[in-house]
PDB file of C-alpha atoms and ligand atoms in Angstrom:
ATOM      1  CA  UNK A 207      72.842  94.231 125.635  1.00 88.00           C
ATOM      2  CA  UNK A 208      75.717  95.315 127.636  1.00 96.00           C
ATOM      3  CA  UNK A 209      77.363  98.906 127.646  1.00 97.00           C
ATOM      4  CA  UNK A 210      80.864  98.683 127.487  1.00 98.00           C
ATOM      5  CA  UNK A 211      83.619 101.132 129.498  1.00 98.00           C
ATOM      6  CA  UNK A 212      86.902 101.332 129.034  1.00 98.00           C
ATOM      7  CA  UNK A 213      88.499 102.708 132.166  1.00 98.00           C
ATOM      8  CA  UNK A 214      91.585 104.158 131.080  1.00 97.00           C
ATOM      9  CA  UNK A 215      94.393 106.588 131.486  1.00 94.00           C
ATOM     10  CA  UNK A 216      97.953 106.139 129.965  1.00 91.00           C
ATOM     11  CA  UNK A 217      99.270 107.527 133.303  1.00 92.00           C
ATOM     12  CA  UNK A 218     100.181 104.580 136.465  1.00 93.00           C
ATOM     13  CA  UNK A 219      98.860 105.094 139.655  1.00 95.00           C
ATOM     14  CA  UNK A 220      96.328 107.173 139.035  1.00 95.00           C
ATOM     15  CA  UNK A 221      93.111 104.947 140.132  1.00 98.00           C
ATOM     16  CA  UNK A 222      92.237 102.716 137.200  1.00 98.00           C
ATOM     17  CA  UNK A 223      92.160  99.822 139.210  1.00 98.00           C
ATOM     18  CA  UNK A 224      90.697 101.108 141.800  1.00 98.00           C
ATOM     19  CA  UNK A 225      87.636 102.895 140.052  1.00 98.00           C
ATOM     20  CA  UNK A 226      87.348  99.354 138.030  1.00 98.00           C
ATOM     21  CA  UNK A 227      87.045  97.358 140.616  1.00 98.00           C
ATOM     22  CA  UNK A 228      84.503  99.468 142.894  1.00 98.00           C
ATOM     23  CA  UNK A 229      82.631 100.233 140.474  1.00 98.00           C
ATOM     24  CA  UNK A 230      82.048  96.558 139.244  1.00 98.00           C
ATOM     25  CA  UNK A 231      80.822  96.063 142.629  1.00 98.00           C
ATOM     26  CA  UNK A 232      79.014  98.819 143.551  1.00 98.00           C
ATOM     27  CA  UNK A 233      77.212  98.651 140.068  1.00 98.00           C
ATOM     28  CA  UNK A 234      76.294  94.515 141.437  1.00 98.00           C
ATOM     29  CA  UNK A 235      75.471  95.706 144.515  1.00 97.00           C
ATOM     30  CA  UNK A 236      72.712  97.618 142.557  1.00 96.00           C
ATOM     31  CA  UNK A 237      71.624  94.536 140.863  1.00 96.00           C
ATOM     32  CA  UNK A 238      73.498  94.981 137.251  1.00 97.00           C
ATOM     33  CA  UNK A 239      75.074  92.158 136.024  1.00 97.00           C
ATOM     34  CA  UNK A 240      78.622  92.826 135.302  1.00 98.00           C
ATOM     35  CA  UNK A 241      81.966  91.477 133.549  1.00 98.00           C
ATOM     36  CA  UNK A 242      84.580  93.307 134.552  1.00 98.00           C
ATOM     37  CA  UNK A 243      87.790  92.281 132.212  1.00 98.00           C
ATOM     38  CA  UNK A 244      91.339  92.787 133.310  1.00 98.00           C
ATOM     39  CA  UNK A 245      93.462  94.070 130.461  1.00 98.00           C
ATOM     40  CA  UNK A 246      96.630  94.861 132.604  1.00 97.00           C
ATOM     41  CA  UNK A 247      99.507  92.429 132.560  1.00 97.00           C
ATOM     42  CA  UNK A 248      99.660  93.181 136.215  1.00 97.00           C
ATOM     43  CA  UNK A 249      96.545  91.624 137.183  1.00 98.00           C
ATOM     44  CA  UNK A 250      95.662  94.027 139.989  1.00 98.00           C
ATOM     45  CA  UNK A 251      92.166  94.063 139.189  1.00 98.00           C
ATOM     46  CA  UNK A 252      92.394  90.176 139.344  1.00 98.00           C
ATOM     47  CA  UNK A 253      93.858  90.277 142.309  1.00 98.00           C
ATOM     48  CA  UNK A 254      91.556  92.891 143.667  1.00 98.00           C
ATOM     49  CA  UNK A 255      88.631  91.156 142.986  1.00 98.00           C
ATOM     50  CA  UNK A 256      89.537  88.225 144.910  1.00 97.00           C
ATOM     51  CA  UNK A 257      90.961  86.209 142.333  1.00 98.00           C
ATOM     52  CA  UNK A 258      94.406  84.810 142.313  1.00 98.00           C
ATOM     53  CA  UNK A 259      96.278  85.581 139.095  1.00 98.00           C
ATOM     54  CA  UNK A 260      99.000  82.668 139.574  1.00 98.00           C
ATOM     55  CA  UNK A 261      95.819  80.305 139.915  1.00 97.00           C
ATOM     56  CA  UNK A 262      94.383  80.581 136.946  1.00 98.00           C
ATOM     57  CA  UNK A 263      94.038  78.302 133.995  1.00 97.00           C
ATOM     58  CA  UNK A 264      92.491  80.596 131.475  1.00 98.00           C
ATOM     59  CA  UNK A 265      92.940  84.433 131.007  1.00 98.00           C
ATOM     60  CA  UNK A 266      92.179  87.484 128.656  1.00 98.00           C
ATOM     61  CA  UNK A 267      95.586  86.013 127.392  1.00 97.00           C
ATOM     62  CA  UNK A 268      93.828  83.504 125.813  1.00 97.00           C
ATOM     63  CA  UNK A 269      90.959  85.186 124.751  1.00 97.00           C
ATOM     64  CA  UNK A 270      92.799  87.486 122.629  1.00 96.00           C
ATOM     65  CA  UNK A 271      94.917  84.736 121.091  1.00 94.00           C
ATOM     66  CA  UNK A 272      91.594  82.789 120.439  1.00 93.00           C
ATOM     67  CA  UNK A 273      92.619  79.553 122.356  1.00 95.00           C
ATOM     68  CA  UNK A 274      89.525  80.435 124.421  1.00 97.00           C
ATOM     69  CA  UNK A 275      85.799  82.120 124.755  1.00 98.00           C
ATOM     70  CA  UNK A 276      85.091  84.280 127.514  1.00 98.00           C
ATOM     71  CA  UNK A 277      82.350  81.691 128.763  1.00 98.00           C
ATOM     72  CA  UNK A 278      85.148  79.227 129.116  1.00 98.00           C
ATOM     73  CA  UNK A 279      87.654  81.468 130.834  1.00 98.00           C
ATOM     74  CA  UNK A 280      85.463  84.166 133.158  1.00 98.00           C
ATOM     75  CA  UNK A 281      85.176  83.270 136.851  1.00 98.00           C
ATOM     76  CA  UNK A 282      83.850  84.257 139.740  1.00 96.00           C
ATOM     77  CA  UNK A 283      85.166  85.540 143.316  1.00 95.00           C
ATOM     78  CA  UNK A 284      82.894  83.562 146.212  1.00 93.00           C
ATOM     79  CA  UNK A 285      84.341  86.960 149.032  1.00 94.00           C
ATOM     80  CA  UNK A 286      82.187  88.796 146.193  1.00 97.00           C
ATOM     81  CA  UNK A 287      78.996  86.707 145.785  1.00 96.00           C
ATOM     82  CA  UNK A 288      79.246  86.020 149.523  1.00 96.00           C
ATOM     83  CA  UNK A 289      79.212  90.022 150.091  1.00 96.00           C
ATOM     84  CA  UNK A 290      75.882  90.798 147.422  1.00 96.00           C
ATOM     85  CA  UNK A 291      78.515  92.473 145.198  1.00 96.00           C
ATOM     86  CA  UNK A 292      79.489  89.314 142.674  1.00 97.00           C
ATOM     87  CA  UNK A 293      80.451  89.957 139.152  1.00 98.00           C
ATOM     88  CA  UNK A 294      82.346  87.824 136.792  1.00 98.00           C
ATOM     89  CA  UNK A 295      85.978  88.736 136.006  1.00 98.00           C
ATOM     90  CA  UNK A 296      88.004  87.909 133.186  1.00 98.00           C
ATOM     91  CA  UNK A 297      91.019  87.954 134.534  1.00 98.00           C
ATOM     92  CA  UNK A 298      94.792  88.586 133.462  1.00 98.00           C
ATOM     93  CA  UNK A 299      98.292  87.625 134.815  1.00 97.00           C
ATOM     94  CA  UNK A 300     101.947  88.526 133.572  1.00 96.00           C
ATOM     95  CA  UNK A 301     101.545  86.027 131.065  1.00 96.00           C
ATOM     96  CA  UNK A 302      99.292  88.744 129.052  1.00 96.00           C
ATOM     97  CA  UNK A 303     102.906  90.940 128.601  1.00 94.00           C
ATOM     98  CA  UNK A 304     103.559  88.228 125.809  1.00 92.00           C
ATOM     99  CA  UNK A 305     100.165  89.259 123.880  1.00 91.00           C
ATOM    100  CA  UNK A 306     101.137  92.543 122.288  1.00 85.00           C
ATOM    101  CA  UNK A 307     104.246  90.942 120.346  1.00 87.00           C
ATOM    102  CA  UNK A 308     102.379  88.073 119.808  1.00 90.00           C
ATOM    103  CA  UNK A 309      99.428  89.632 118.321  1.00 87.00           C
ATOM    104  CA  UNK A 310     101.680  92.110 116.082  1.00 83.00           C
ATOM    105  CA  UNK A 311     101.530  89.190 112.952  1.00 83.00           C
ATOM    106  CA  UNK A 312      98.156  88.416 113.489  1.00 82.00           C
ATOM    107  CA  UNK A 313      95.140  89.935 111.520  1.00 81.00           C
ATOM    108  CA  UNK A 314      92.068  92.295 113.285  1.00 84.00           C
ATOM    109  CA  UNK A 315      94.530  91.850 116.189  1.00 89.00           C
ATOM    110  CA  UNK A 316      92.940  95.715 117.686  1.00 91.00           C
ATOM    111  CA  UNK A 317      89.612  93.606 117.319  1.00 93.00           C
ATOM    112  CA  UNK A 318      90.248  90.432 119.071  1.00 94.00           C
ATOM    113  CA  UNK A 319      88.626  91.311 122.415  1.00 97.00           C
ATOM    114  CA  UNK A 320      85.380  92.898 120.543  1.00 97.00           C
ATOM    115  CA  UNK A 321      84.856  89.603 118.990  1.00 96.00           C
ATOM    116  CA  UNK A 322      84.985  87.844 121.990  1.00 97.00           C
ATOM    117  CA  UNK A 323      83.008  90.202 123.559  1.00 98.00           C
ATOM    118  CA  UNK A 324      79.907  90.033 121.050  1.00 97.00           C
ATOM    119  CA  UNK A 325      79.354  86.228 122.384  1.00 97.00           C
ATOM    120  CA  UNK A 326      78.373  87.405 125.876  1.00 98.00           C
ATOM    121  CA  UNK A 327      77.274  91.078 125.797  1.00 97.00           C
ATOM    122  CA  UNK A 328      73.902  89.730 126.403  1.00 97.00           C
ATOM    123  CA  UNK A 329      74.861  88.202 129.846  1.00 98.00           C
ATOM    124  CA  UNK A 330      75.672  91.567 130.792  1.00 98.00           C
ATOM    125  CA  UNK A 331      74.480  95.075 131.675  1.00 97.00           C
ATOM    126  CA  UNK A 332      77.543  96.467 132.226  1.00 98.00           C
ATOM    127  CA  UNK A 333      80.876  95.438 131.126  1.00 98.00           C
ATOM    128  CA  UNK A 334      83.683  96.875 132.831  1.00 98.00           C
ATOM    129  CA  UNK A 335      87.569  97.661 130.832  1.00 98.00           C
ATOM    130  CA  UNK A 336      90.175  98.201 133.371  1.00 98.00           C
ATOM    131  CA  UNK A 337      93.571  99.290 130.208  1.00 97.00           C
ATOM    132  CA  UNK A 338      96.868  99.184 131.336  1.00 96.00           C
ATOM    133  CA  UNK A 339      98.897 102.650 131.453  1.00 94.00           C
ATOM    134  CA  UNK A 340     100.033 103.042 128.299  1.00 89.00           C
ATOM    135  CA  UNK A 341      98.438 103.443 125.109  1.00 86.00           C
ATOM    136  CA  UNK A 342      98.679  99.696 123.511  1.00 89.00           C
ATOM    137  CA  UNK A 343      97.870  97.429 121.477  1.00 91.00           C
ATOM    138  CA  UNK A 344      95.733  96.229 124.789  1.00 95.00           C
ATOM    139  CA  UNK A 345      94.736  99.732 125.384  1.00 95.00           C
ATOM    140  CA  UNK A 346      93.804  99.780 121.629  1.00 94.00           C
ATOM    141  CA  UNK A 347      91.546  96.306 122.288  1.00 95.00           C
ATOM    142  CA  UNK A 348      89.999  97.740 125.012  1.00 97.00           C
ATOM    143  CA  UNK A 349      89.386 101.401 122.934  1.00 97.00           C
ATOM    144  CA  UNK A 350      87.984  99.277 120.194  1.00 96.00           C
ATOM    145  CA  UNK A 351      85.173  97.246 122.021  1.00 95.00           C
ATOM    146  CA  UNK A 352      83.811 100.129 124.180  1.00 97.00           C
ATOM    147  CA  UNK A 353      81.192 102.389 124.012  1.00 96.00           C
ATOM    148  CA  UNK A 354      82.365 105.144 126.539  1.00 96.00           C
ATOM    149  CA  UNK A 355      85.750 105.580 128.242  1.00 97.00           C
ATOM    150  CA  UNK A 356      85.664 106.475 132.073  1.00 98.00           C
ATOM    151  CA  UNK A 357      89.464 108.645 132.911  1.00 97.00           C
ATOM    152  CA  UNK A 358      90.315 108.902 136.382  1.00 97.00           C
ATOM    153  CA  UNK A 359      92.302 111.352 136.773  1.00 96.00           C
ATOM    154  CA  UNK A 360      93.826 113.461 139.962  1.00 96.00           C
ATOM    155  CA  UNK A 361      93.638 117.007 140.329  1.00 95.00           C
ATOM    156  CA  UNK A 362      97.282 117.776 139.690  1.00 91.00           C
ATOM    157  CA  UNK A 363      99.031 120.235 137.888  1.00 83.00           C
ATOM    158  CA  UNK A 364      99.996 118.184 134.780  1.00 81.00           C
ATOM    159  CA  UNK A 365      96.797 116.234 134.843  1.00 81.00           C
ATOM    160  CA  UNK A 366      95.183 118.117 131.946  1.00 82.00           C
ATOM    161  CA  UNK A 367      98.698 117.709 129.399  1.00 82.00           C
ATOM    162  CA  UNK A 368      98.428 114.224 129.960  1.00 82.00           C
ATOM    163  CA  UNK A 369      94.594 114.499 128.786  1.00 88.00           C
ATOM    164  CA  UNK A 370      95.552 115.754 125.948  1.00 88.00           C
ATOM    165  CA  UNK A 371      96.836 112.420 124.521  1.00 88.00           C
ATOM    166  CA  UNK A 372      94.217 110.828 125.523  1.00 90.00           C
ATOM    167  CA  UNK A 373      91.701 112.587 124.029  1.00 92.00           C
ATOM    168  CA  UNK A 374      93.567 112.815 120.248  1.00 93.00           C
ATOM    169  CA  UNK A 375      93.706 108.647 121.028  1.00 92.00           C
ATOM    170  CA  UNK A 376      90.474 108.692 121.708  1.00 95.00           C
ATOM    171  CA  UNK A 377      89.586 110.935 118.541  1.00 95.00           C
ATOM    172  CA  UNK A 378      92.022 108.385 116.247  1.00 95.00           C
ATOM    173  CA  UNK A 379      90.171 105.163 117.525  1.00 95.00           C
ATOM    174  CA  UNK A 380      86.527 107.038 117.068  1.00 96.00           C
ATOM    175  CA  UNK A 381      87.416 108.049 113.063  1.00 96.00           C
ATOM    176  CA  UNK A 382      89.352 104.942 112.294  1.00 95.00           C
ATOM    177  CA  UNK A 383      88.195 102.117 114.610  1.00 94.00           C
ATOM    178  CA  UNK A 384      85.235 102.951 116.205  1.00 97.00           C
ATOM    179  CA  UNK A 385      82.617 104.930 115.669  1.00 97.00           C
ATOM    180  CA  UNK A 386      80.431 104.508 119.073  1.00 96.00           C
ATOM    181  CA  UNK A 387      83.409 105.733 121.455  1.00 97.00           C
ATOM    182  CA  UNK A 388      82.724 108.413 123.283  1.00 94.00           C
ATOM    183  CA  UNK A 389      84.880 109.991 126.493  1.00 95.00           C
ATOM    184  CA  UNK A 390      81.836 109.382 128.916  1.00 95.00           C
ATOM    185  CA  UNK A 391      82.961 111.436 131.464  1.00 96.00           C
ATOM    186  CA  UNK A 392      86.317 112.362 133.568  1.00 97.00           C
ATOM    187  CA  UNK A 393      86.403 111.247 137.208  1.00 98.00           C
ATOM    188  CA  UNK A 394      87.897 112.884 140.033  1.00 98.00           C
ATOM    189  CA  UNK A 395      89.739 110.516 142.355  1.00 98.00           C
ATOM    190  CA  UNK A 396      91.969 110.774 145.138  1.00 98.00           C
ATOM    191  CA  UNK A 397      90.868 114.044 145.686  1.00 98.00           C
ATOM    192  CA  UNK A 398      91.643 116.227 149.078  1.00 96.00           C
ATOM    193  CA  UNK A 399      89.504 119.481 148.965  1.00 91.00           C
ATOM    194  CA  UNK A 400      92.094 121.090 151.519  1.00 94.00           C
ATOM    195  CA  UNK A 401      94.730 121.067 149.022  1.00 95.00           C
ATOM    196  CA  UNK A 402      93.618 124.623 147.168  1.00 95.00           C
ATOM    197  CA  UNK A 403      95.639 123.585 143.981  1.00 94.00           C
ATOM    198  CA  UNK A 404      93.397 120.331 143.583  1.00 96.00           C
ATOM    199  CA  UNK A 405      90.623 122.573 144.076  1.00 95.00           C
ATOM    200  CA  UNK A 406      91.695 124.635 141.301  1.00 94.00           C
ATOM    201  CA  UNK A 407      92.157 122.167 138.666  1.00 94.00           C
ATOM    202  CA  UNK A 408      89.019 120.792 139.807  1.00 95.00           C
ATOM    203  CA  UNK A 409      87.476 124.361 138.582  1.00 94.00           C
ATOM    204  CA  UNK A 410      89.686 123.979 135.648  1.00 92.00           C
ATOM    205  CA  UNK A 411      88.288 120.662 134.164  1.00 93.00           C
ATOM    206  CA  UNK A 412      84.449 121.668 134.580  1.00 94.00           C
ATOM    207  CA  UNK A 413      85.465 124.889 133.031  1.00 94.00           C
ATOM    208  CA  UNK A 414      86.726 122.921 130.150  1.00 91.00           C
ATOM    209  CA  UNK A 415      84.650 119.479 129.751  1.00 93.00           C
ATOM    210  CA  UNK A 416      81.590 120.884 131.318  1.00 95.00           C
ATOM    211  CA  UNK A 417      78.999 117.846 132.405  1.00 93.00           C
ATOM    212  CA  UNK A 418      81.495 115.908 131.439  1.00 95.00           C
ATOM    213  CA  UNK A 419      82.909 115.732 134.385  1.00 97.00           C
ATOM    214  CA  UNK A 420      80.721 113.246 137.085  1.00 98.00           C
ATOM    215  CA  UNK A 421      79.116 115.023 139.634  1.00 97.00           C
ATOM    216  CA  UNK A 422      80.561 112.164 141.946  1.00 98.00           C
ATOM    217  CA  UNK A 423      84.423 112.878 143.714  1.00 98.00           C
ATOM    218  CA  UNK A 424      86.161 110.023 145.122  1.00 98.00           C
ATOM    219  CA  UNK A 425      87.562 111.579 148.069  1.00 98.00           C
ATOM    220  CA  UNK A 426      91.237 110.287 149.731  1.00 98.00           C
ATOM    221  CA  UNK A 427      90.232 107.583 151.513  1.00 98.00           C
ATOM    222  CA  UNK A 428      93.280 105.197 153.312  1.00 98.00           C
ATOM    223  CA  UNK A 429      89.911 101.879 153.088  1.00 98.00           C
ATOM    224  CA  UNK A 430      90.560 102.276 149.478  1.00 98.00           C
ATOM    225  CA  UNK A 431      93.858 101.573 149.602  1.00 98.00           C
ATOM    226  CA  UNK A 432      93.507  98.669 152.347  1.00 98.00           C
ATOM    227  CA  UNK A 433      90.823  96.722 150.570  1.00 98.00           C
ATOM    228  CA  UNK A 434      93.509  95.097 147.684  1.00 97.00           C
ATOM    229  CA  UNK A 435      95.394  93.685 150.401  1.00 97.00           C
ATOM    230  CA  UNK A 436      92.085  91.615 151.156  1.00 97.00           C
ATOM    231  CA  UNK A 437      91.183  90.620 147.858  1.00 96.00           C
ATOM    232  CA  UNK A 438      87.861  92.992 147.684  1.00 98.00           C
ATOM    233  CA  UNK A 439      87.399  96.265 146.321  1.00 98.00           C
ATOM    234  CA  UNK A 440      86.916  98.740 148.894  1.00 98.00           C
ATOM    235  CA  UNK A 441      83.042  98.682 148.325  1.00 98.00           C
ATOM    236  CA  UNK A 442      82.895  95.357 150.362  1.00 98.00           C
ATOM    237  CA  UNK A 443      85.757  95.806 152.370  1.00 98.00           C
ATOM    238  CA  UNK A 444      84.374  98.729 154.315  1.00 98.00           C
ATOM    239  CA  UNK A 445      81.044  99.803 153.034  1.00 97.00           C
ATOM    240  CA  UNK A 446      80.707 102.690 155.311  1.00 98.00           C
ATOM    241  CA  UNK A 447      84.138 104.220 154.513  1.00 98.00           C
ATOM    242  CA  UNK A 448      84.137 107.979 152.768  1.00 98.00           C
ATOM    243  CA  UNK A 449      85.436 106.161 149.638  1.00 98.00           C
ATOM    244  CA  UNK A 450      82.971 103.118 149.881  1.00 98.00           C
ATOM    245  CA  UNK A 451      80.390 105.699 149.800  1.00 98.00           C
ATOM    246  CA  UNK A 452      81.923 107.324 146.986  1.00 98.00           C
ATOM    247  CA  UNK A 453      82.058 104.689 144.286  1.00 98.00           C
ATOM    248  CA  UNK A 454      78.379 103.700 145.304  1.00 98.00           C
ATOM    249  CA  UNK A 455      77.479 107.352 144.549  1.00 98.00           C
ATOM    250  CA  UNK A 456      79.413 107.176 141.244  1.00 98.00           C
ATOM    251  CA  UNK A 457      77.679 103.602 140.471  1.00 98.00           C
ATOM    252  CA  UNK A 458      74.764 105.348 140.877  1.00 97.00           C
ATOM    253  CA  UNK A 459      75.411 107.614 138.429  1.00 97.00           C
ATOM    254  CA  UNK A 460      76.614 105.446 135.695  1.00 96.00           C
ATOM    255  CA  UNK A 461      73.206 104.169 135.811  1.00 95.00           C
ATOM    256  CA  UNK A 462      71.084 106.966 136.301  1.00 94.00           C
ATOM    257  CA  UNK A 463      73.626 108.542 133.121  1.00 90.00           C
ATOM    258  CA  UNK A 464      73.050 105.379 130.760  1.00 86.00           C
ATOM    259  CA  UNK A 465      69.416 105.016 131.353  1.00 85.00           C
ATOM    260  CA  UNK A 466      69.045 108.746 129.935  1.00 82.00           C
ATOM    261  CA  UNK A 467      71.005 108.407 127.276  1.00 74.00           C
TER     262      UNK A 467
HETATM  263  P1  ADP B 143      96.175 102.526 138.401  1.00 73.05           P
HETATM  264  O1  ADP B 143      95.342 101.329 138.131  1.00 73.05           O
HETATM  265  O2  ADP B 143      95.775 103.720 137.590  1.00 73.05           O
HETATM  266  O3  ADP B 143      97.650 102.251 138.292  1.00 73.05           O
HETATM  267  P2  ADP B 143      95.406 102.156 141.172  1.00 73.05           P
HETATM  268  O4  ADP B 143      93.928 102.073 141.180  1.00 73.05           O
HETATM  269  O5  ADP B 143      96.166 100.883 141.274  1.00 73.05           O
HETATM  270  O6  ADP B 143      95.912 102.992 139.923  1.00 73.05           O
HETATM  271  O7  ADP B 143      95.818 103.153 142.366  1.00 73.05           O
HETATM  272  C1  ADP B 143      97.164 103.455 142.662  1.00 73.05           C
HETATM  273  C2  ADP B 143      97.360 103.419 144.167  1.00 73.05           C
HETATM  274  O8  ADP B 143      96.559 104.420 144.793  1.00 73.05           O
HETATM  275  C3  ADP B 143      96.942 102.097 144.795  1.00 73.05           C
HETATM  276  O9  ADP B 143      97.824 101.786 145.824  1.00 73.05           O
HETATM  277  C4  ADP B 143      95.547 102.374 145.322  1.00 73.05           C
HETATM  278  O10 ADP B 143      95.227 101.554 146.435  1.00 73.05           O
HETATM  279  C5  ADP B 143      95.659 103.830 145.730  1.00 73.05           C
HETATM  280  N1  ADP B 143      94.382 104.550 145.630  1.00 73.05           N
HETATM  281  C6  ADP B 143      93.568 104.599 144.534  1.00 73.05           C
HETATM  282  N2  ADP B 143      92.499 105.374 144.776  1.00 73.05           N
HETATM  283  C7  ADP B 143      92.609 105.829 146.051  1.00 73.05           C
HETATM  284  C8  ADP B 143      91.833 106.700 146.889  1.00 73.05           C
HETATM  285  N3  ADP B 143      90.692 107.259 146.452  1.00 73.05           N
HETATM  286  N4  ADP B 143      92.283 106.941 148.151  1.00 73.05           N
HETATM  287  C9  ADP B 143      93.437 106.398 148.589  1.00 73.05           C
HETATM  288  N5  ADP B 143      94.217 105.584 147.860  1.00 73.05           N
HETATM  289  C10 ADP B 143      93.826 105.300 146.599  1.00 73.05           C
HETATM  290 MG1   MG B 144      95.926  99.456 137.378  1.00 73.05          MG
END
């Protein structure tokens, strides 16, 4: 049965996408099978994953308003297959923007995507959440269905305040919605270990979550930041990069962490 992450962090910009999509691959690259489901109007992780948003017929859209099952609507990326790192993605385009108001009349509407979900968690090992920034009623989807939440977050000086939200979400959704989520552990990303203050609220966060905090750091890295405009996430667009090695370490991780759980 798959485990189920919710990669999330009401901030933008602060490596959802980017920790979604590299992990998803890195975690294939290990042999896990994984979904990884695009919950952002956006569609950057669509996009990153070698998918083309405007292209396709079926999205999380229509999962959540039940005009489709995630067997009918998942795809997959042939740049990703072709590179040993293929996972299926359920994808999203702007389209998904429409879902929140739509859903607001509808009944279970914070449980559509756990529904769906049930009917192929055994296809899976791992299945991958990358939320929008904000806390939604997609956010709220995603918070529902998961087992664990993965935060990104940047060392920064107002990085722990905005925690704080996250973690009394977090809290809400465990007493009222779900009683299996769990903060799984905070990830360090974009992280320069010249820049003392990072450094410091590095200290600060292990002082305060303890080991929950991943050993892993995804470092700076400019390959990261490339890879989008190729379709792949960084993990097959330059496997020996700093970050490339990074998110492999981190997939690592996640497995070695679920196994002994
Ligand atoms: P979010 O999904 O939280 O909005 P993204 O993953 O899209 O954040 O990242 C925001 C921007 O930062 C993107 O342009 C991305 O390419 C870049 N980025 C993310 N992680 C790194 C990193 N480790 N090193 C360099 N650039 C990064
Ligand atoms: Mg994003």
């Amino acid at each position: 049965m798959a485990k189920i992450f919710c990669i999330a962090n009401q901030k933008g910009g602060v490596g959802k996408t980017t920790t979604t999509v590299n992990l998803a691959a890195g975690l294939a690259k290990v042999g896990q099978r994984v979904l990884m489901v695009d919950l952002d109007p956006q569609g950057n992780a669509t996009m990153g994953s070698g998918v083309d948003k405007r292209k396709l017929d079926l999205t999380v859209y229509d999962v959540l308003l039940e005009s489709a099952s995630i067997a009918e609507a998942r795809v997959q990326s042939g740049k990703l297959v072709d590179a040993g790192c293929g996972y299926d993605i359920l994808g999203a385009n702007r389209e998904l923007a429409g879902a929140e108001v739509e859903m607001v009349e509808l009944e279970r509407r914070e449980k559509r995507l756990k529904n769906a979900l049930a009917q192929v968690a055994q296809d899976y090992d791992f299945i991958l959440i990358d939320c929008p920034p904000s806390l939604s009623m997609l956010t709220l989807n995603g918070l529902c269905c998961a087992h664990g939440v993965i935060v990104p977050m940047q060392c920064e000086y107002f990085a722990l305040e905005g925690l704080a939200d996250l973690v009394n979400t977090i809290k809400q959704v465990h007493a009222n919605l779900n009683k299996e989520l769990a903060i799984i552990g905070l990830l360090r990303v974009m992280f320069d270990p010249r820049i003392t203050l990072q450094q410091q609220v590095s200290e600060q966060l292990k002082a305060r979550f303890g080991d929950k905090v991943f050993n892993t750091v995804i470092p700076r890295n400019v390959r990261l930041a490339e890879a989008p405009s190729y379709g792949v996430p960084g993990v097959v667009f330059d496997p020996s990069s700093k970050g490339a090695q990074a998110f492999l370490a981190f997939a690592e991780e996640m497995v070695l962490r679920i196994n002994s759980q």
